[in-house]
């Protein structure tokens, strides 16, 4: 065969794409009416959506918002839309929304959870959005103490002295670091624990006797509703991420004892249902405590939920670590970064970014699992829905309460999901 | 085997009598597989050594032992007067004196070019941020990409990324540079820009150990070429003699295969 010589004399300019493959018309054709099967499927789907909405929308919107009880609700619906119509009775939400939000928290003190919620928004803002001033993080660190004090009440010296424990730890670490590194780490852990367990209560009593500042105490069993879901969910989410990261690193380390403990912990927790752990928290845990200690039930539940989700977080983070090329570790090593610097600056920022979808899924799962606490008698929204039904006025109402609770949970979970997508987009710097 | 530090380099590239790296009787195993066998090597300050050999001959492993990316089981490595032991302090000290460039660049994709260059000086050398930025810009100018400083590695071409990797190492002001096949992952059009940067570095007197198959680079810059096979140093000589008059049969075969097409 003879080769035909060819030389291009002018380079070509780009042309716009043909109309049929772009614009709304192109989109419709490509996505909805591409061939007979695709067209048929589109039409069937449209009919199904129409049937669903034609039943659902009248129930939701041709409904009653003001009534004293379920019977009155039904009468109003029959009188307005006829006996054939089935409409929702949102009056139960209107009647009981305060209870669904706060449980049996004393009505006079509702400003306390409200203020805590507002402060919570301020505290998590700088964590979620890095463009906010970094100084706001100081408030984020203090918020758990202020929030707990506002919600549970009691002497102001309680949170102050808990904070002082951290101060004692930091001071011990700083002064003993000059003497011996291991000794300083041990002291930084042991001294605060001694302070919190044995010394603090006496000091708090003493200070409170001298300067009696404080809020009316509120017992845990008065907490309820979405307030309790948010307290348990948010605290467990916040605590389980660092714990999960440490477990993931522990599982990868060459230190045999640390690795064995991490693997054992993760596999144990993942092998046990959350409900079992919650029962342990509500009943068994007290047997292991020194007699006389009254460990708050909600705190016990938070600890269990944290441990539970940290095991899942650990595995998700391990997936992120495994996805990192080995070269990243080598580059960090070759520059002389030590283990913790490499983790903090190079490895974790990338591994966590890869793991964002999994981490947020775990968080969403954890937040929804907080409804399981109704089984051990905490009045979360699901527990309250039973309590509300026990009232003769609302006996027999199911759908409206569950729909409302589901709707509120959806708002929270959908926000978390959207935030995770925002974060992924923001951290995307192109591959490699 | 004896070391020969032959100085035939172009003017400006001088080799001193001061020892930079000394490797004595180094042996390394992967499980039962003996990868490095009785390696003896002395590198003098200012030397430019090119290491070549077939794949699997242990050349990358050898230079990775020098900054403890790989652990050796027997023998003694002394880098700049510091003996490499399992003591983490010594390892970190050596790593901060020895720069390294990898085949796949290994830039940090979540940081900008500038942050890639300032990270180690700030955190390891504890240099103030402003000074670190100045140093980084100085070296980025040197590798001719100061205008990309605020981009991310993913937005740069392979050749540019490798030059950033070199600048990143230089920001630590290392006394020795290790190159592990720096041009093997590059498109042919980009090899030259990286080699030019390395030549410039050599002319400034940097001590360099370079695993590469760029024989043109070896002839232009190296003062010594080392040929490795089966985990051993088979032959070493000054470049001219090495390429024109190889002694060992294994070297002759290798050279005929890489130069023969």
XYZ file of C-alpha atoms in Angstrom:
693
model
C 0.000 0.000 0.000
C 1.150 3.451 -0.810
C 1.326 6.089 1.953
C -0.385 9.322 0.960
C 1.531 12.285 2.369
C -0.675 14.873 4.094
C 0.166 18.162 5.776
C -2.373 20.345 7.610
C -1.968 23.980 6.649
C -4.431 25.606 9.102
C -5.497 24.473 12.607
C -9.272 24.166 13.230
C -11.292 26.430 15.571
C -13.809 24.861 18.034
C -17.519 24.839 16.988
C -20.622 24.902 19.286
C -22.247 21.511 20.006
C -25.370 20.601 17.918
C -28.750 21.816 19.375
C -30.233 18.301 19.750
C -27.568 17.373 22.312
C -27.802 20.500 24.461
C -30.465 22.794 25.949
C -33.842 21.774 27.517
C -35.073 19.988 24.381
C -31.891 17.949 24.203
C -32.132 17.162 27.927
C -35.776 15.969 27.659
C -35.039 13.774 24.702
C -31.904 12.283 26.208
C -33.273 11.661 29.736
C -37.015 11.030 29.356
C -37.994 10.086 25.801
C -35.001 8.253 24.442
C -36.647 5.401 22.508
C -39.991 3.571 23.039
C -39.040 1.769 26.277
C -37.697 4.886 27.895
C -40.840 6.824 26.852
C -43.149 4.110 28.236
C -41.234 4.040 31.541
C -41.510 7.831 31.800
C -45.286 7.732 31.290
C -45.795 4.920 33.836
C -43.683 6.799 36.371
C -45.734 9.967 35.828
C -48.996 8.045 36.495
C -47.575 6.544 39.708
C -46.404 9.948 40.965
C -49.832 11.450 40.143
C -51.696 8.700 42.040
C -49.451 9.093 45.068
C -49.769 12.855 45.239
C -53.528 12.842 44.574
C -54.005 10.875 47.788
C -51.252 12.389 49.892
C -51.716 16.103 49.224
C -55.419 16.303 50.244
C -54.593 14.413 53.470
C -51.821 16.827 54.303
C -53.497 20.096 53.308
C -57.247 19.513 53.750
C -56.651 19.061 57.449
C -57.458 20.464 60.869
C -55.045 22.604 62.905
C -57.304 23.717 65.753
C -59.175 21.191 67.884
C -59.276 20.073 71.500
C -59.187 16.344 70.858
C -59.284 13.662 68.165
C -63.085 13.324 68.153
C -63.518 17.059 67.559
C -60.950 16.837 64.766
C -62.917 14.099 63.000
C -66.162 16.070 63.339
C -64.624 19.161 61.745
C -63.222 17.106 58.862
C -66.585 15.412 58.242
C -68.415 18.754 58.378
C -66.001 20.541 56.034
C -65.035 17.972 53.409
C -67.713 15.276 53.869
C -67.515 11.854 55.566
C -65.617 10.306 52.615
C -62.609 12.585 53.051
C -59.655 11.464 55.097
C -57.658 14.431 56.393
C -54.832 14.847 58.856
C -55.470 16.083 62.370
C -52.474 18.396 62.891
C -54.244 19.814 65.921
C -52.323 17.315 68.043
C -49.066 18.939 66.972
C -50.508 22.394 67.605
C -51.660 21.272 71.028
C -48.526 19.445 72.117
C -45.607 21.001 70.215
C -43.958 22.374 73.334
C -43.955 18.913 74.844
C -42.562 17.385 71.645
C -39.710 19.878 71.744
C -38.859 20.080 75.459
C -40.464 17.020 77.075
C -41.421 17.831 80.691
C -38.763 20.515 81.173
C -40.191 23.039 83.663
C -42.230 25.590 81.687
C -40.770 28.516 83.645
C -37.228 27.642 82.593
C -37.755 27.155 78.832
C -35.409 30.076 78.215
C -32.550 27.815 79.321
C -32.824 25.208 76.538
C -33.641 28.017 74.094
C -30.527 29.947 75.048
C -28.466 26.758 74.937
C -29.761 26.023 71.444
C -28.886 29.522 70.234
C -25.415 29.239 71.777
C -25.027 25.816 70.197
C -25.580 27.332 66.756
C -22.878 29.931 67.473
C -20.536 27.242 68.818
C -20.790 24.870 65.851
C -20.689 27.610 63.205
C -16.885 28.062 63.205
C -16.423 24.285 63.173
C -18.615 23.884 60.101
C -17.524 26.988 58.203
C -13.789 27.657 58.215
C -14.201 31.141 56.763
C -15.509 32.384 60.137
C -12.961 33.927 62.534
C -10.891 31.222 64.247
C -11.198 32.993 67.598
C -14.820 31.811 67.752
C -13.456 28.326 68.432
C -12.625 29.419 71.985
C -16.358 29.787 72.587
C -16.953 26.401 70.909
C -14.607 24.807 73.460
C -16.350 26.473 76.405
C -19.875 25.790 75.126
C -20.201 22.182 76.407
C -19.681 23.419 79.985
C -21.979 26.417 79.675
C -24.620 24.360 77.869
C -24.580 21.514 80.398
C -24.845 23.990 83.261
C -27.764 25.840 81.644
C -29.674 22.627 80.954
C -29.097 20.765 84.217
C -28.709 23.797 86.429
C -27.021 23.604 89.831
C -24.099 25.576 91.163
C -22.053 27.595 88.694
C -18.953 26.257 90.441
C -19.639 22.799 89.045
C -18.722 23.591 85.380
C -15.991 25.993 86.498
C -14.328 23.309 88.596
C -14.690 20.699 85.827
C -12.847 23.147 83.581
C -10.260 23.650 86.324
C -9.524 19.919 86.038
C -8.353 20.487 82.447
C -6.257 23.398 83.713
C -4.638 21.123 86.317
C -3.855 18.568 83.610
C -2.322 21.182 81.307
C -0.239 22.689 84.124
C 0.998 19.269 85.238
C 1.977 18.451 81.668
C 3.785 21.722 81.164
C 5.860 21.629 84.383
C 6.671 17.918 84.334
C 7.526 17.877 80.612
C 10.903 19.351 81.575
C 11.530 16.475 83.965
C 10.249 13.447 82.082
C 7.983 13.105 79.057
C 6.193 9.898 80.045
C 5.746 11.088 83.632
C 4.205 14.349 82.385
C 1.699 12.532 80.145
C 0.716 10.198 82.991
C 0.311 13.129 85.392
C -1.728 15.059 82.836
C -4.222 12.166 82.788
C -4.179 10.969 86.404
C -4.226 14.288 88.284
C -7.393 15.667 86.628
C -9.193 12.333 87.188
C -8.266 12.416 90.890
C -9.475 16.012 90.995
C -12.834 15.266 89.349
C -13.589 12.080 91.277
C -12.366 12.833 94.822
C -11.641 16.520 95.372
C -13.971 18.527 93.172
C -17.279 17.916 94.967
C -15.957 19.212 98.282
C -14.492 22.305 96.624
C -17.754 22.994 94.781
C -19.734 22.699 98.034
C -17.299 24.987 99.787
C -17.351 27.634 97.094
C -21.120 27.421 96.754
C -21.496 27.993 100.481
C -19.421 31.159 100.207
C -20.740 32.487 96.903
C -24.064 30.773 96.181
C -24.452 31.405 92.466
C -26.439 28.930 90.442
C -29.558 27.855 88.594
C -32.479 25.763 89.777
C -31.465 22.116 89.130
C -33.537 20.165 86.592
C -33.549 16.363 86.735
C -32.722 14.257 83.692
C -36.107 12.559 83.745
C -37.721 15.908 82.985
C -35.734 16.194 79.755
C -37.495 15.029 76.640
C -38.558 15.583 73.066
C -36.301 16.825 70.301
C -34.201 18.553 72.948
C -33.039 15.189 74.229
C -32.457 13.885 70.672
C -30.252 16.872 69.930
C -28.351 16.661 73.238
C -27.587 12.955 72.818
C -27.054 13.110 69.045
C -24.842 16.178 68.925
C -22.682 15.254 71.925
C -22.174 11.695 70.685
C -21.348 12.960 67.183
C -18.817 15.464 68.525
C -17.108 12.947 70.799
C -17.176 9.959 68.458
C -15.196 11.578 65.645
C -11.925 12.074 67.592
C -12.390 8.743 69.353
C -13.026 7.011 66.031
C -9.912 8.573 64.486
C -7.784 7.383 67.405
C -9.239 3.873 67.073
C -8.541 3.847 63.321
C -4.921 4.890 63.956
C -4.713 2.355 66.782
C -5.813 -0.374 64.425
C -3.000 0.522 62.008
C -0.185 0.976 64.476
C 2.696 -1.417 64.953
C 2.327 -1.251 68.755
C 0.884 -4.697 69.480
C -1.132 -3.951 72.616
C -2.698 -0.779 71.243
C -3.583 -2.546 68.008
C -5.098 -5.567 69.746
C -7.171 -3.352 72.004
C -8.422 -1.265 69.060
C -9.343 -4.288 66.961
C -11.038 -5.961 69.925
C -13.018 -2.848 70.828
C -14.146 -2.159 67.256
C -15.179 -5.747 66.574
C -16.976 -6.074 69.920
C -18.977 -2.884 69.502
C -19.859 -3.646 65.907
C -21.003 -7.100 66.910
C -23.452 -5.897 69.581
C -26.804 -4.161 68.912
C -27.108 -0.576 70.142
C -30.207 -1.516 72.155
C -28.146 -3.974 74.185
C -25.648 -1.232 74.955
C -28.463 1.119 75.950
C -29.863 -1.493 78.350
C -26.378 -1.851 79.803
C -26.298 1.917 80.226
C -29.704 2.070 81.923
C -29.389 -0.917 84.251
C -26.072 -2.744 84.430
C -23.710 0.226 84.490
C -24.756 1.237 87.990
C -23.526 -2.080 89.390
C -19.995 -1.209 88.302
C -20.054 2.233 89.896
C -19.036 2.865 93.501
C -22.118 2.715 95.743
C -23.822 6.047 96.178
C -22.710 7.569 92.877
C -25.639 8.795 90.886
C -24.480 8.857 87.317
C -26.945 10.745 85.170
C -28.917 8.467 82.814
C -28.618 10.806 79.830
C -24.858 11.033 80.326
C -24.663 7.229 80.443
C -26.646 7.008 77.209
C -24.381 9.605 75.582
C -21.320 7.545 76.540
C -22.798 4.398 75.030
C -23.906 6.146 71.833
C -20.417 7.678 71.518
C -18.674 4.326 71.924
C -21.104 2.742 69.478
C -20.658 5.243 66.691
C -16.895 5.639 67.240
C -16.394 1.996 66.250
C -18.161 2.662 62.953
C -16.296 5.935 62.432
C -13.027 4.059 63.013
C -13.775 1.671 60.183
C -14.879 4.447 57.835
C -11.689 6.416 58.587
C -9.618 3.262 58.079
C -11.142 3.068 54.596
C -9.989 6.637 53.957
C -6.496 5.839 55.233
C -6.285 2.777 52.988
C -7.220 4.880 49.952
C -4.218 7.192 50.426
C -1.215 6.389 48.237
C 1.820 5.181 50.192
C 3.795 8.018 48.612
C 2.035 10.546 50.846
C 3.431 8.873 53.978
C 6.871 8.653 52.362
C 6.864 12.291 51.294
C 5.880 13.358 54.821
C 8.597 11.119 56.300
C 11.250 12.292 53.872
C 10.611 15.920 54.879
C 11.295 15.036 58.517
C 7.736 15.372 59.839
C 7.160 13.164 62.885
C 4.228 10.743 63.182
C 1.715 13.143 64.739
C 2.665 16.028 62.459
C 2.293 13.797 59.399
C -1.096 12.586 60.638
C -2.334 16.062 61.460
C -1.046 17.907 58.399
C -0.876 15.361 55.591
C -2.690 12.106 56.257
C -5.868 13.015 58.168
C -6.912 16.010 56.029
C -6.865 13.734 52.986
C -8.186 10.543 54.609
C -11.071 12.379 56.286
C -11.951 14.073 53.014
C -12.200 10.695 51.317
C -14.221 9.396 54.262
C -16.703 12.326 54.439
C -19.668 10.451 52.869
C -19.150 7.500 55.212
C -18.616 9.673 58.278
C -21.740 11.724 57.629
C -23.757 8.545 56.981
C -22.627 7.256 60.356
C -23.588 10.557 62.008
C -27.015 10.548 60.360
C -27.498 6.952 61.464
C -26.472 7.855 65.010
C -28.847 10.825 65.134
C -31.754 8.659 64.014
C -30.745 5.925 66.462
C -31.275 8.351 69.341
C -34.979 7.458 69.017
C -34.059 4.038 70.426
C -33.661 5.611 73.884
C -37.474 5.559 74.152
C -37.043 1.834 74.914
C -35.181 2.536 78.148
C -37.755 5.095 79.247
C -36.246 8.382 78.097
C -38.998 10.557 76.642
C -37.555 11.346 73.235
C -40.111 12.279 70.507
C -41.081 8.633 69.937
C -41.439 8.060 73.694
C -43.545 11.213 73.903
C -45.804 10.127 71.081
C -46.753 7.140 73.242
C -47.257 9.448 76.219
C -49.478 11.758 74.161
C -51.587 8.834 72.972
C -52.040 7.766 76.565
C -54.066 10.952 77.061
C -57.733 10.160 76.340
C -58.029 13.303 74.181
C -55.554 11.981 71.605
C -55.998 8.245 72.031
C -55.769 6.586 68.608
C -53.697 9.169 66.745
C -50.634 7.689 65.014
C -49.918 9.022 61.544
C -49.832 12.717 62.342
C -47.354 12.350 65.217
C -45.030 10.033 63.338
C -45.253 12.145 60.174
C -44.316 15.234 62.156
C -41.445 13.527 63.999
C -40.232 12.080 60.706
C -40.441 15.504 59.063
C -38.314 17.153 61.776
C -35.739 14.350 61.648
C -35.680 14.674 57.864
C -34.817 18.372 58.144
C -31.884 17.618 60.448
C -30.574 14.653 58.458
C -31.048 16.299 55.080
C -29.126 19.347 56.341
C -26.260 17.107 57.410
C -26.301 15.428 54.012
C -26.269 18.752 52.146
C -23.488 20.037 54.390
C -21.363 17.002 53.593
C -21.807 17.650 49.867
C -20.838 21.296 50.365
C -17.747 20.198 52.291
C -16.737 17.715 49.593
C -17.043 20.397 46.935
C -15.073 22.881 49.016
C -12.237 20.456 49.716
C -12.008 19.268 46.143
C -8.646 20.480 44.843
C -8.414 18.212 41.803
C -7.001 14.739 42.012
C -3.356 14.030 42.830
C 35.363 -3.198 46.280
C 37.005 0.191 46.655
C 35.553 3.600 46.208
C 36.792 5.874 43.517
C 35.853 9.491 43.763
C 36.952 10.666 40.381
C 36.620 14.317 39.604
C 36.108 14.894 35.917
C 33.215 17.275 36.253
C 32.829 20.557 34.383
C 34.222 23.648 36.016
C 32.187 24.856 38.998
C 31.293 21.338 40.108
C 33.920 20.378 42.627
C 34.109 17.406 44.910
C 35.624 17.859 48.346
C 37.395 15.249 50.474
C 34.726 15.558 53.130
C 32.526 12.460 53.446
C 28.782 13.084 53.094
C 27.427 9.546 53.221
C 29.169 6.373 54.240
C 27.571 2.970 53.798
C 29.433 -0.049 55.179
C 28.475 -3.707 54.638
C 24.789 -2.949 54.314
C 22.469 -5.936 53.905
C 18.713 -5.894 53.608
C 16.096 -8.596 53.307
C 12.399 -8.507 52.381
C 11.289 -11.546 54.395
C 13.681 -14.252 53.163
C 14.577 -12.361 49.957
C 18.049 -10.821 50.103
C 17.530 -7.492 48.273
C 20.739 -5.624 49.120
C 23.981 -7.521 49.513
C 27.149 -6.114 51.089
C 26.707 -2.577 49.854
C 29.797 -0.398 50.412
C 29.639 3.164 49.246
C 31.267 6.442 50.227
C 29.808 9.654 48.872
C 31.892 12.821 49.115
C 30.441 16.275 49.464
C 29.622 17.764 46.067
C 29.491 14.433 44.265
C 26.866 13.745 41.616
C 26.273 10.016 41.461
C 24.000 8.333 38.946
C 22.791 4.849 39.855
C 21.469 2.639 37.079
C 20.567 -0.972 36.628
C 17.718 -3.269 35.615
C 14.430 -3.068 37.501
C 14.492 -5.044 40.742
C 18.226 -4.590 41.122
C 17.797 -2.741 44.434
C 18.859 0.756 43.343
C 15.737 2.515 44.697
C 15.847 0.431 47.855
C 19.453 1.447 48.415
C 18.863 5.185 48.280
C 15.674 4.810 50.324
C 17.764 3.205 53.067
C 19.811 6.387 53.299
C 16.892 8.400 54.724
C 15.368 5.397 56.499
C 12.301 5.092 54.295
C 13.454 1.478 54.210
C 14.990 -0.262 57.182
C 18.263 -2.166 56.716
C 19.032 -5.187 58.859
C 22.837 -5.265 58.772
C 25.629 -2.754 58.299
C 26.196 0.874 59.151
C 24.999 4.025 57.412
C 26.440 7.378 58.398
C 24.876 10.494 56.908
C 26.591 13.808 57.495
C 28.219 12.457 60.641
C 24.991 11.061 62.104
C 24.756 7.292 62.423
C 21.423 5.903 61.271
C 19.965 3.801 64.066
C 16.462 2.969 65.189
C 16.586 6.100 67.349
C 13.776 8.301 66.002
C 15.690 11.485 66.821
C 18.569 10.481 64.560
C 16.186 9.453 61.803
C 14.349 12.784 61.936
C 17.652 14.670 61.979
C 18.923 12.822 58.910
C 15.611 13.249 57.092
C 15.687 16.986 57.609
C 19.225 17.115 56.122
C 18.465 14.862 53.155
C 15.962 15.931 50.482
C 14.184 13.407 48.340
C 12.296 13.462 45.049
C 10.057 10.587 44.024
C 9.008 9.065 40.733
C 5.390 10.067 41.328
C 6.251 13.500 42.845
C 4.130 12.796 45.966
C 3.099 16.407 46.348
C 0.373 16.969 48.939
C -2.778 17.388 46.809
C -4.806 19.160 49.513
C -2.273 21.994 49.870
C -1.322 24.731 47.436
C 2.111 24.756 45.813
C 3.259 27.395 48.281
C 1.876 25.483 51.276
C 3.588 22.335 50.017
C 6.872 24.232 50.128
C 6.408 25.997 53.474
C 4.913 23.113 55.480
C 8.094 21.293 56.517
C 10.196 24.443 57.168
C 7.466 25.801 59.461
C 6.715 22.569 61.340
C 10.086 20.804 61.348
C 12.587 23.670 61.216
C 10.254 26.001 63.220
C 10.955 28.881 60.853
C 8.570 31.892 61.049
C 5.840 31.707 58.436
C 6.868 34.863 56.620
C 10.463 33.761 56.269
C 9.325 30.316 55.070
C 7.197 31.950 52.375
C 10.135 34.058 51.220
C 12.357 30.984 51.007
C 9.668 29.051 49.177
C 9.178 31.822 46.616
C 12.936 31.986 46.127
C 13.122 28.295 45.230
C 9.918 28.374 43.179
C 11.499 31.123 41.124
C 14.571 28.993 40.784
C 12.552 26.102 39.318
C 10.738 28.714 37.200
C 7.161 28.369 38.493
C 6.608 31.269 40.933
C 3.352 32.207 39.146
C 1.771 28.841 40.054
C 2.347 29.323 43.815
C -1.332 29.514 44.733
C -2.545 26.672 42.545
C -3.050 23.096 43.682
C -0.789 20.266 42.469
C -3.669 18.727 40.491
C -3.750 21.823 38.268
C -0.103 21.504 37.175
C 1.539 19.369 34.503
C 3.745 16.453 35.507
C 6.950 18.323 34.748
C 5.816 21.310 36.789
C 4.808 19.051 39.680
C 8.216 17.403 39.723
C 9.921 20.801 39.743
C 7.708 21.830 42.671
C 8.746 18.616 44.427
C 12.384 19.598 43.956
C 11.675 23.104 45.267
C 9.812 21.617 48.233
C 12.868 19.573 49.166
C 15.212 22.525 48.677
C 13.135 24.676 51.069
C 14.480 22.489 53.885
C 17.968 23.552 52.745
C 19.199 19.950 52.542
C 22.875 19.072 52.247
C 22.171 15.981 50.156
C 19.497 15.307 47.535
C 18.190 11.862 46.609
C 16.339 11.390 43.326
C 14.346 8.193 42.803
C 13.649 7.945 39.041
C 12.486 11.572 38.876
C 11.662 11.523 35.156
C 10.262 8.011 34.718
C 6.619 9.058 35.131
C 6.876 12.076 32.823
C 5.806 12.637 29.225
C 8.828 12.948 26.912
C 8.148 16.659 26.371
C 8.531 17.359 30.093
C 11.661 15.393 30.903
C 13.980 18.154 29.778
C 12.586 20.847 32.079
C 13.132 18.598 35.089
C 16.619 17.551 34.009
C 17.538 21.217 33.444
C 16.537 21.965 37.034
C 18.648 19.076 38.272
C 21.640 20.163 36.194
C 21.334 23.663 37.637
C 21.321 22.139 41.112
C 24.435 20.109 40.325
C 26.229 23.196 39.078
C 25.599 24.841 42.426
C 27.490 22.054 44.146
C 24.681 19.987 45.643
C 25.567 16.442 46.663
C 23.239 14.279 44.574
C 22.383 10.597 44.343
C 20.209 9.947 41.376
C 18.527 6.727 40.284
C 17.755 7.313 36.616
C 17.918 5.873 33.126
C 18.687 9.250 31.561
C 22.145 8.419 30.256
C 22.531 11.840 28.651
C 22.109 13.374 32.090
C 24.655 10.944 33.518
C 27.210 11.916 30.910
C 26.627 15.632 31.318
C 26.475 15.918 35.090
C 27.620 12.831 36.967
C 31.129 12.440 38.258
C 30.468 8.799 39.004
C 28.110 6.165 37.572
C 27.160 3.097 39.578
C 25.691 -0.002 37.985
C 23.697 -2.335 40.217
C 22.347 -5.799 39.595
C 20.852 -8.443 41.908
C 21.220 -6.221 44.957
C 24.921 -5.585 44.477
C 27.130 -2.836 43.118
C 28.537 -4.447 39.993
C 30.586 -1.638 38.511
C 31.321 1.989 39.132
C 33.428 4.425 37.209
C 33.577 7.950 35.860
C 30.922 8.389 33.151
C 33.212 8.484 30.126
C 34.967 5.238 31.014
C 31.732 3.646 32.191
C 29.930 4.182 28.895
C 32.858 3.745 26.498
C 34.681 0.941 28.188
C 32.507 -1.089 30.549
C 34.359 -3.930 32.230
C 31.754 -6.405 33.473
C 29.747 -8.549 31.054
C 26.538 -7.671 32.918
C 27.198 -3.954 32.434
C 27.941 -4.406 28.751
C 24.658 -6.294 28.263
C 22.686 -3.641 30.149
C 24.251 -0.769 28.222
C 23.716 -2.486 24.870
C 20.037 -2.905 25.744
C 19.332 0.646 26.835
C 21.547 2.397 24.295
C 21.076 -0.009 21.410
C 17.918 1.358 19.804
